[in-house]
Amino acid sequence: MTLPEEIQPLVLSLLSLKEAARTSLVSRSWRKLWTRYPNLCFDGSKDGSTDTDSVKIERAKFIETVDSIIQQHSGMGLEKFSVRCSLPMDSSDVLNRWICFATASKAKTIDVNLCPKGNYVVLIKQVHYFPLEALGAQDRPFIQCLFLTSVSIKLHSDMPGFTKLRSLHLHCIQIVGDLSGLLLSGSILEDLELIACSGVSDLNIPRQLDKLRHLLISNMRIQMVEFHVPNLSRFGYKGGTAIPIVLHGCSKLQKATVTFHQTWLEEDNNKVLGHVFHGIPSVSAVEVLHVHANMRTNYPVWSPQVHTLATRPACMLLNLRHLTYEILVSTKSPNSHSGVLQLSQYLAFAPQLEALELHMFYYLSVGRCWRGEGVSYCMHHHDHLKTVYMSGFRCYRAQVELMYGILGTGSVLEQVTIKPMVRVPCSPESMNFSIPRNEICKWAHHTSQRFGKTIIVAERPQQQCW
């Protein structure tokens, strides 16, 4: 019994490429069916191999296999063409041959990764040129998803042929020319990721990207970010310094993740935790916010005024429900470092906050559990805050006084949890810094009685992860 022709492609799509090729043995009518296989995904990565000659042999065999398959493939109904492998610099004709096949077949998704081990942060000096112009040279646009890793692309102001592009991921790309031309040619672009790309100094896109829903910018040496994205729902930024970030009209933003991984200077400590309030007013509509920041002090002097705001933040996070801060503090005396107390003031600008997560990791700390009674700073009342979770809590002075302030103003608090251990992949000894758990439990018991709220001291999980 022969399957109807309209069912055959569906059956093929459920099989692997090898299994699809084996269907040629079923009957004569199936002999050429596999040549319409919709997803050609080739993976030639060899993780952990140190034998150079062996790698060359495997690579040559891989190239031969890919060439053989695309020569036999009809090109009909091709949905996705994906290649993961490392190619020698003298094999540009190989990449061109593969891309010409994918474009001639009008593949909707093209995914080329020439650094399959994933080392995107370190930009390589020699990369293959990707023939981007071939994708726009067809009679009509066809490409919907384009994922490129560790190649070089050349752009110009008018990039035709990308009007159907929905997803664009550029990882570790050498960009020559105007990136905005490519972005603006994709009028229905929904998903954009730019990671560790070189050749771009500013991301200033003058026109609206009406359909963009997800935007991620990571490890880019840029001076500013400016997009017009009225329908953006998820935004992520990771960089060394706090640069101007302007997202015009993003009133539908649901989740934002902002990371500043540079070690901050002493005079910047008063700004680091609040930059998202002062420097990125575009996120004011966000519902879930995740911030990662580094702090450093060279002078172990307690400064009770460090948390006082010099100026009012530029935005109120009126829709924020869940706030997560990951703070890395480099100090020789954690009981004298008051940086985390900045949060006691910034929390007032998220009046609808329901859940607070604070993960603290102190580098170089030699402190002990602070034995002072502490004071409760005058904080804004949190009428909606229900859960508080703090990891890396070792009863350092700033941690204690921040907790006192939250307990004293959180009228509807339902659950307060502290965890002495931090979420980093290191040994329990280095995570605990020799502070006995029983001392933290005693502090939690005393504080619970003082404020009339239960504080849970979480057990150490079996596995630690950042």
Short mmCIF file of C-alpha atoms in Angstrom, two decimals:
data_model
loop_
_atom_site.label_atom_id
_atom_site.label_comp_id
_atom_site.label_asym_id
_atom_site.label_seq_id
_atom_site.Cartn_x
_atom_site.Cartn_y
_atom_site.Cartn_z
CA MET A 1 0.00 0.00 0.00
CA THR A 2 1.42 3.40 -1.02
CA LEU A 3 1.00 6.45 1.16
CA PRO A 4 -0.63 9.49 -0.46
CA GLU A 5 1.94 11.97 -1.79
CA GLU A 6 0.76 14.72 0.55
CA ILE A 7 1.49 12.46 3.56
CA GLN A 8 4.97 11.38 2.48
CA PRO A 9 6.74 14.68 3.34
CA LEU A 10 5.17 14.60 6.81
CA VAL A 11 6.50 11.07 7.38
CA LEU A 12 9.97 12.17 6.26
CA SER A 13 9.98 15.15 8.61
CA LEU A 14 9.53 12.80 11.58
CA LEU A 15 12.65 10.79 10.71
CA SER A 16 16.36 11.54 11.02
CA LEU A 17 18.29 12.11 7.79
CA LYS A 18 19.86 8.64 8.03
CA GLU A 19 16.48 7.01 8.61
CA ALA A 20 14.98 8.98 5.73
CA ALA A 21 17.71 7.71 3.38
CA ARG A 22 16.94 4.14 4.42
CA THR A 23 13.34 4.54 3.24
CA SER A 24 14.69 4.18 -0.31
CA LEU A 25 14.73 0.42 0.39
CA VAL A 26 10.99 0.31 1.10
CA SER A 27 9.86 0.32 -2.52
CA ARG A 28 10.65 1.80 -5.90
CA SER A 29 8.24 4.66 -5.29
CA TRP A 30 10.22 5.59 -2.16
CA ARG A 31 13.66 5.36 -3.78
CA LYS A 32 13.97 9.10 -4.41
CA LEU A 33 11.65 10.27 -1.65
CA TRP A 34 14.46 11.05 0.80
CA THR A 35 15.85 13.62 -1.66
CA ARG A 36 13.00 15.89 -0.55
CA TYR A 37 13.97 15.64 3.11
CA PRO A 38 13.00 19.05 4.64
CA ASN A 39 15.71 19.51 7.30
CA LEU A 40 19.38 19.08 6.40
CA CYS A 41 21.35 19.47 9.64
CA PHE A 42 25.04 18.55 9.58
CA ASP A 43 27.21 18.48 12.73
CA GLY A 44 30.93 17.99 12.21
CA SER A 45 32.10 19.24 15.62
CA LYS A 46 34.54 17.00 17.49
CA ASP A 47 34.74 18.17 21.09
CA GLY A 48 37.86 17.23 22.99
CA SER A 49 39.86 15.89 20.02
CA THR A 50 43.59 16.78 20.19
CA ASP A 51 44.88 14.71 17.26
CA THR A 52 45.41 17.27 14.46
CA ASP A 53 45.76 14.69 11.70
CA SER A 54 42.65 12.90 12.87
CA VAL A 55 40.71 16.17 12.85
CA LYS A 56 41.81 16.83 9.27
CA ILE A 57 40.70 13.38 8.17
CA GLU A 58 37.36 13.71 9.94
CA ARG A 59 36.87 17.18 8.50
CA ALA A 60 37.59 16.00 4.97
CA LYS A 61 35.15 13.14 5.40
CA PHE A 62 32.54 15.51 6.78
CA ILE A 63 32.88 17.89 3.82
CA GLU A 64 32.66 14.98 1.40
CA THR A 65 29.50 13.69 3.12
CA VAL A 66 27.77 17.08 3.00
CA ASP A 67 28.70 17.55 -0.65
CA SER A 68 27.39 14.11 -1.54
CA ILE A 69 24.03 14.67 0.15
CA ILE A 70 23.36 18.13 -1.29
CA GLN A 71 24.26 16.85 -4.76
CA GLN A 72 21.59 14.17 -4.48
CA HIS A 73 19.01 16.31 -2.73
CA SER A 74 16.35 17.74 -5.03
CA GLY A 75 16.15 21.04 -3.15
CA MET A 76 12.36 20.74 -3.10
CA GLY A 77 10.60 21.54 0.16
CA LEU A 78 13.79 22.43 2.05
CA GLU A 79 12.86 24.07 5.35
CA LYS A 80 16.18 24.21 7.21
CA PHE A 81 19.84 24.01 6.26
CA SER A 82 22.26 23.83 9.22
CA VAL A 83 26.03 23.28 9.37
CA ARG A 84 28.12 23.07 12.56
CA CYS A 85 31.82 22.55 11.89
CA SER A 86 35.19 24.26 11.78
CA LEU A 87 36.61 24.85 8.31
CA PRO A 88 40.21 25.61 7.27
CA MET A 89 40.75 29.11 5.95
CA ASP A 90 41.51 27.83 2.43
CA SER A 91 38.04 26.29 2.03
CA SER A 92 35.90 29.35 1.34
CA ASP A 93 34.66 27.66 -1.83
CA VAL A 94 33.19 24.89 0.34
CA LEU A 95 31.08 27.32 2.37
CA ASN A 96 30.01 29.17 -0.78
CA ARG A 97 28.94 25.91 -2.39
CA TRP A 98 26.78 24.98 0.60
CA ILE A 99 25.17 28.41 0.84
CA CYS A 100 24.45 28.47 -2.89
CA PHE A 101 22.61 25.16 -2.49
CA ALA A 102 20.61 26.48 0.48
CA THR A 103 19.64 29.69 -1.32
CA ALA A 104 18.80 27.91 -4.59
CA SER A 105 16.56 25.59 -2.56
CA LYS A 106 14.99 28.61 -0.82
CA ALA A 107 15.59 27.23 2.65
CA LYS A 108 13.51 29.14 5.19
CA THR A 109 16.08 28.67 7.98
CA ILE A 110 19.86 28.86 7.49
CA ASP A 111 22.12 28.14 10.47
CA VAL A 112 25.91 28.27 10.00
CA ASN A 113 28.16 27.80 13.05
CA LEU A 114 31.88 27.68 12.28
CA CYS A 115 32.81 27.70 15.97
CA PRO A 116 30.78 24.74 17.30
CA LYS A 117 32.58 24.65 20.66
CA GLY A 118 30.80 27.86 21.59
CA ASN A 119 33.71 30.22 22.37
CA TYR A 120 31.81 33.34 21.24
CA VAL A 121 33.27 35.89 23.65
CA VAL A 122 36.81 35.80 22.23
CA LEU A 123 36.67 37.19 18.72
CA ILE A 124 38.82 35.22 16.33
CA LYS A 125 41.06 37.15 13.95
CA GLN A 126 40.46 35.04 10.85
CA VAL A 127 36.92 34.14 9.90
CA HIS A 128 35.20 32.98 6.76
CA TYR A 129 33.28 35.44 4.66
CA PHE A 130 29.59 34.55 4.52
CA PRO A 131 27.97 35.42 1.15
CA LEU A 132 25.03 37.32 2.62
CA GLU A 133 24.24 38.91 -0.71
CA ALA A 134 23.31 35.47 -2.10
CA LEU A 135 20.31 35.36 0.26
CA GLY A 136 18.88 38.53 -1.21
CA ALA A 137 19.69 37.79 -4.84
CA GLN A 138 16.67 35.57 -5.48
CA ASP A 139 13.59 36.64 -7.42
CA ARG A 140 11.58 36.77 -4.20
CA PRO A 141 12.48 36.74 -0.48
CA PHE A 142 12.44 33.37 1.28
CA ILE A 143 14.69 33.46 4.34
CA GLN A 144 12.78 33.57 7.65
CA CYS A 145 15.45 32.60 10.21
CA LEU A 146 19.16 33.36 9.89
CA PHE A 147 21.63 32.16 12.54
CA LEU A 148 25.32 32.91 11.95
CA THR A 149 28.29 32.17 14.22
CA SER A 150 31.98 33.02 13.68
CA VAL A 151 31.83 34.38 10.15
CA SER A 152 32.34 37.77 8.51
CA ILE A 153 29.53 39.61 6.76
CA LYS A 154 29.57 42.73 4.58
CA LEU A 155 26.54 45.00 4.75
CA HIS A 156 25.29 48.06 2.92
CA SER A 157 22.50 50.54 3.56
CA ASP A 158 19.97 48.84 1.26
CA MET A 159 19.77 45.10 1.85
CA PRO A 160 17.07 43.53 -0.39
CA GLY A 161 15.57 40.09 0.04
CA PHE A 162 15.03 40.03 3.82
CA THR A 163 11.43 41.19 4.05
CA LYS A 164 10.34 37.80 5.47
CA LEU A 165 13.09 37.60 8.08
CA ARG A 166 11.64 36.84 11.53
CA SER A 167 14.69 35.69 13.55
CA LEU A 168 18.25 36.99 13.26
CA HIS A 169 21.04 35.69 15.54
CA LEU A 170 24.57 36.99 14.97
CA HIS A 171 27.14 35.44 17.31
CA CYS A 172 30.83 36.36 17.15
CA ILE A 173 30.44 38.06 13.77
CA GLN A 174 32.84 40.47 12.09
CA ILE A 175 30.52 43.12 10.67
CA VAL A 176 31.66 45.33 7.83
CA GLY A 177 29.24 48.08 6.88
CA ASP A 178 25.92 49.37 8.18
CA LEU A 179 24.06 46.89 10.40
CA SER A 180 20.97 49.11 10.51
CA GLY A 181 20.43 48.49 6.79
CA LEU A 182 19.99 44.77 7.41
CA LEU A 183 17.75 45.31 10.44
CA LEU A 184 15.50 47.82 8.72
CA SER A 185 15.09 45.58 5.68
CA GLY A 186 13.45 43.01 7.96
CA SER A 187 10.14 44.76 8.53
CA ILE A 188 8.63 41.75 10.35
CA LEU A 189 11.68 40.91 12.48
CA GLU A 190 10.55 39.40 15.80
CA ASP A 191 13.72 37.96 17.38
CA LEU A 192 17.16 39.62 17.38
CA GLU A 193 20.34 38.46 19.14
CA LEU A 194 23.72 40.20 18.82
CA ILE A 195 26.49 38.51 20.80
CA ALA A 196 30.22 39.37 20.75
CA CYS A 197 30.09 41.00 17.32
CA SER A 198 32.81 43.40 16.18
CA GLY A 199 32.70 46.34 13.80
CA VAL A 200 29.75 48.11 15.44
CA SER A 201 30.24 51.15 17.69
CA ASP A 202 26.60 52.18 18.19
CA LEU A 203 23.29 50.39 17.86
CA ASN A 204 21.13 53.32 16.82
CA ILE A 205 18.22 52.13 14.67
CA PRO A 206 16.27 55.20 13.49
CA ARG A 207 13.06 53.53 12.32
CA GLN A 208 10.51 51.41 14.17
CA LEU A 209 10.79 47.64 14.35
CA ASP A 210 7.09 47.13 14.96
CA LYS A 211 7.15 43.33 15.24
CA LEU A 212 10.27 42.89 17.40
CA ARG A 213 9.43 40.87 20.52
CA HIS A 214 12.83 39.67 21.78
CA LEU A 215 16.08 41.67 21.83
CA LEU A 216 19.39 40.43 23.28
CA ILE A 217 22.66 42.38 23.16
CA SER A 218 25.67 40.75 24.82
CA ASN A 219 29.43 41.45 24.99
CA MET A 220 29.36 44.16 22.36
CA ARG A 221 31.88 47.01 22.44
CA ILE A 222 29.31 49.70 21.82
CA GLN A 223 28.72 53.18 23.23
CA MET A 224 24.92 53.28 23.14
CA VAL A 225 21.74 51.36 22.31
CA GLU A 226 18.67 53.02 20.80
CA PHE A 227 15.76 51.12 19.28
CA HIS A 228 12.13 51.96 18.46
CA VAL A 229 10.35 48.80 19.58
CA PRO A 230 6.70 49.38 20.55
CA ASN A 231 5.90 45.67 20.95
CA LEU A 232 9.05 44.44 22.70
CA SER A 233 8.29 41.88 25.44
CA ARG A 234 11.78 40.57 26.39
CA PHE A 235 15.05 42.51 26.58
CA GLY A 236 18.53 41.42 27.61
CA TYR A 237 21.77 43.37 27.86
CA LYS A 238 25.18 42.18 29.04
CA GLY A 239 28.20 44.44 28.92
CA GLY A 240 31.17 45.81 30.75
CA THR A 241 29.99 49.32 31.47
CA ALA A 242 26.71 51.11 32.01
CA ILE A 243 25.96 52.64 28.61
CA PRO A 244 22.91 54.68 27.56
CA ILE A 245 20.07 52.30 26.64
CA VAL A 246 16.95 53.81 25.08
CA LEU A 247 14.04 51.65 23.99
CA HIS A 248 11.35 53.91 22.61
CA GLY A 249 7.74 52.96 23.16
CA CYS A 250 8.23 49.53 24.76
CA SER A 251 5.08 49.67 26.87
CA LYS A 252 4.55 45.89 26.58
CA LEU A 253 7.87 44.85 28.14
CA GLN A 254 7.41 41.80 30.38
CA LYS A 255 10.92 40.63 31.23
CA ALA A 256 14.32 42.35 31.22
CA THR A 257 17.78 41.08 32.16
CA VAL A 258 20.60 43.60 32.60
CA THR A 259 24.19 42.62 33.43
CA PHE A 260 27.18 44.88 34.08
CA HIS A 261 30.17 42.60 34.59
CA GLN A 262 32.94 45.21 34.81
CA THR A 263 34.57 45.69 38.23
CA TRP A 264 33.34 49.08 39.32
CA LEU A 265 35.51 51.90 40.59
CA GLU A 266 35.17 53.18 44.13
CA GLU A 267 33.39 56.38 43.10
CA ASP A 268 30.81 54.39 41.10
CA ASN A 269 29.65 52.26 44.03
CA ASN A 270 26.79 54.67 44.74
CA LYS A 271 25.46 54.14 41.19
CA VAL A 272 25.89 50.48 40.39
CA LEU A 273 22.71 49.02 41.89
CA GLY A 274 20.54 51.91 40.79
CA HIS A 275 21.68 52.29 37.19
CA VAL A 276 18.63 50.43 35.98
CA PHE A 277 16.52 53.11 37.70
CA HIS A 278 18.68 56.08 36.71
CA GLY A 279 20.10 55.09 33.33
CA ILE A 280 17.50 52.81 31.69
CA PRO A 281 14.09 54.45 32.08
CA SER A 282 12.93 52.43 29.05
CA VAL A 283 12.35 49.40 31.30
CA SER A 284 9.76 51.22 33.42
CA ALA A 285 6.95 48.99 32.10
CA VAL A 286 8.72 45.70 32.91
CA GLU A 287 7.04 43.05 35.08
CA VAL A 288 10.07 40.80 35.76
CA LEU A 289 13.53 42.35 36.14
CA HIS A 290 16.87 40.57 36.64
CA VAL A 291 19.98 42.69 37.35
CA HIS A 292 23.56 41.47 37.74
CA ALA A 293 26.19 43.94 38.97
CA ASN A 294 29.72 44.02 40.41
CA MET A 295 30.83 46.22 43.30
CA ARG A 296 34.30 46.86 44.66
CA THR A 297 35.77 48.81 47.54
CA ASN A 298 39.41 49.38 48.37
CA TYR A 299 38.76 51.21 51.64
CA PRO A 300 36.97 49.25 54.38
CA VAL A 301 35.08 52.18 55.90
CA TRP A 302 31.42 51.95 56.89
CA SER A 303 29.38 54.72 55.28
CA PRO A 304 25.77 54.84 56.48
CA GLN A 305 24.97 57.52 53.91
CA VAL A 306 25.93 55.40 50.89
CA HIS A 307 22.36 54.24 50.42
CA THR A 308 20.90 57.76 50.37
CA LEU A 309 19.83 58.85 46.90
CA ALA A 310 21.44 62.01 45.61
CA THR A 311 18.81 62.40 42.89
CA ARG A 312 15.43 60.88 42.25
CA PRO A 313 15.54 57.92 39.82
CA ALA A 314 14.41 58.62 36.28
CA CYS A 315 11.66 56.03 36.30
CA MET A 316 9.09 54.32 38.47
CA LEU A 317 8.72 50.60 37.87
CA LEU A 318 4.99 50.62 38.40
CA ASN A 319 4.37 47.19 36.84
CA LEU A 320 7.32 45.37 38.42
CA ARG A 321 6.25 42.26 40.29
CA HIS A 322 9.44 40.15 40.51
CA LEU A 323 12.90 41.66 41.05
CA THR A 324 16.14 39.66 41.11
CA TYR A 325 19.54 41.17 41.91
CA GLU A 326 22.81 39.24 41.63
CA ILE A 327 25.55 41.25 43.31
CA LEU A 328 29.25 40.37 43.35
CA VAL A 329 31.10 42.36 46.03
CA SER A 330 34.88 42.49 46.12
CA THR A 331 35.99 43.66 49.57
CA LYS A 332 38.46 42.69 52.27
CA SER A 333 36.05 43.65 55.01
CA PRO A 334 32.41 42.76 54.28
CA ASN A 335 31.16 44.24 57.57
CA SER A 336 32.49 47.63 56.43
CA HIS A 337 30.99 47.49 52.93
CA SER A 338 27.57 49.13 52.82
CA GLY A 339 26.87 49.02 49.08
CA VAL A 340 23.90 46.64 49.18
CA LEU A 341 22.04 49.13 51.38
CA GLN A 342 21.35 51.13 48.22
CA LEU A 343 18.49 48.72 47.60
CA SER A 344 16.69 49.99 50.69
CA GLN A 345 15.93 53.20 48.82
CA TYR A 346 15.53 51.88 45.26
CA LEU A 347 12.85 49.39 46.29
CA ALA A 348 10.56 52.36 46.95
CA PHE A 349 10.37 52.94 43.20
CA ALA A 350 8.76 49.53 42.61
CA PRO A 351 5.54 49.98 44.65
CA GLN A 352 3.82 46.85 43.27
CA LEU A 353 6.75 44.51 43.98
CA GLU A 354 5.63 41.07 45.17
CA ALA A 355 8.82 38.95 45.10
CA LEU A 356 12.42 39.95 45.81
CA GLU A 357 15.44 37.71 45.18
CA LEU A 358 18.87 38.90 46.24
CA HIS A 359 21.94 36.75 45.55
CA MET A 360 25.17 38.08 47.10
CA PHE A 361 28.68 36.77 46.62
CA TYR A 362 31.56 38.41 48.51
CA TYR A 363 35.02 38.02 46.98
CA LEU A 364 38.08 38.21 49.25
CA SER A 365 35.94 38.49 52.36
CA VAL A 366 37.43 37.56 55.75
CA GLY A 367 34.58 38.83 57.87
CA ARG A 368 32.60 37.13 60.59
CA CYS A 369 28.95 37.20 61.51
CA TRP A 370 28.28 40.78 62.62
CA ARG A 371 27.23 40.84 66.26
CA GLY A 372 25.85 44.37 66.48
CA GLU A 373 22.15 44.93 67.06
CA GLY A 374 21.73 47.06 63.95
CA VAL A 375 19.11 49.62 63.07
CA SER A 376 16.10 49.63 60.78
CA TYR A 377 16.48 52.35 58.18
CA CYS A 378 13.41 54.35 57.28
CA MET A 379 12.15 52.60 54.16
CA HIS A 380 9.09 52.96 52.01
CA HIS A 381 6.31 50.60 53.05
CA HIS A 382 6.00 47.59 50.77
CA ASP A 383 2.30 46.89 50.72
CA HIS A 384 2.53 44.08 48.13
CA LEU A 385 5.84 42.36 48.96
CA LYS A 386 5.04 38.74 49.84
CA THR A 387 8.26 36.75 49.43
CA VAL A 388 11.92 37.58 50.05
CA TYR A 389 14.78 35.21 49.24
CA MET A 390 18.44 36.05 49.94
CA SER A 391 21.34 33.72 49.15
CA GLY A 392 24.88 34.39 50.31
CA PHE A 393 23.40 35.77 53.54
CA ARG A 394 26.03 35.54 56.29
CA CYS A 395 24.82 38.26 58.66
CA TYR A 396 27.22 40.89 57.41
CA ARG A 397 26.28 44.33 58.68
CA ALA A 398 24.75 45.70 55.46
CA GLN A 399 22.82 42.46 54.93
CA VAL A 400 21.42 42.58 58.45
CA GLU A 401 20.33 46.20 58.26
CA LEU A 402 18.77 45.73 54.81
CA MET A 403 16.81 42.77 56.16
CA TYR A 404 15.72 44.78 59.21
CA GLY A 405 14.40 47.50 56.92
CA ILE A 406 12.43 45.01 54.80
CA LEU A 407 10.99 43.19 57.82
CA GLY A 408 9.95 46.45 59.41
CA THR A 409 8.10 47.75 56.33
CA GLY A 410 6.80 44.59 54.65
CA SER A 411 3.28 44.53 56.06
CA VAL A 412 2.09 41.52 54.01
CA LEU A 413 5.28 39.44 54.02
CA GLU A 414 4.39 35.75 53.86
CA GLN A 415 7.77 34.07 53.42
CA VAL A 416 11.33 35.19 54.21
CA THR A 417 14.14 32.78 53.33
CA ILE A 418 17.87 33.21 53.76
CA LYS A 419 20.56 30.85 52.50
CA PRO A 420 24.14 31.17 53.78
CA MET A 421 25.56 29.43 50.74
CA VAL A 422 26.02 31.22 47.41
CA ARG A 423 25.07 30.03 43.95
CA VAL A 424 28.55 29.55 42.51
CA PRO A 425 30.39 26.38 41.39
CA CYS A 426 32.99 26.15 44.15
CA SER A 427 33.61 24.15 47.28
CA PRO A 428 31.39 24.49 50.39
CA GLU A 429 34.34 25.81 52.43
CA SER A 430 34.99 28.76 50.13
CA MET A 431 31.28 29.48 49.86
CA ASN A 432 30.70 29.63 53.60
CA PHE A 433 33.86 31.55 54.57
CA SER A 434 34.01 29.69 57.89
CA ILE A 435 30.88 31.31 59.33
CA PRO A 436 29.13 28.63 61.40
CA ARG A 437 25.60 27.88 60.31
CA ASN A 438 24.38 27.78 63.91
CA GLU A 439 25.30 31.47 64.36
CA ILE A 440 23.13 32.40 61.38
CA CYS A 441 20.30 30.25 62.73
CA LYS A 442 20.55 32.02 66.10
CA TRP A 443 20.39 35.40 64.37
CA ALA A 444 17.36 34.27 62.35
CA HIS A 445 15.57 33.06 65.50
CA HIS A 446 16.28 36.30 67.38
CA THR A 447 15.21 38.46 64.43
CA SER A 448 12.02 36.43 63.92
CA GLN A 449 11.02 37.15 67.52
CA ARG A 450 11.92 40.82 67.17
CA PHE A 451 9.74 41.42 64.08
CA GLY A 452 7.14 38.71 64.55
CA LYS A 453 7.86 37.11 61.14
CA THR A 454 9.25 33.65 60.42
CA ILE A 455 12.67 33.50 58.78
CA ILE A 456 13.62 30.19 57.11
CA VAL A 457 17.31 29.27 56.91
CA ALA A 458 17.54 27.17 53.75
CA GLU A 459 19.61 24.01 53.70
CA ARG A 460 22.50 23.72 51.28
CA PRO A 461 21.37 22.05 48.03
CA GLN A 462 23.28 19.07 46.66
CA GLN A 463 24.47 21.02 43.63
CA GLN A 464 25.46 24.66 43.45
CA CYS A 465 24.97 26.63 40.25
CA TRP A 466 25.21 30.31 39.35
#
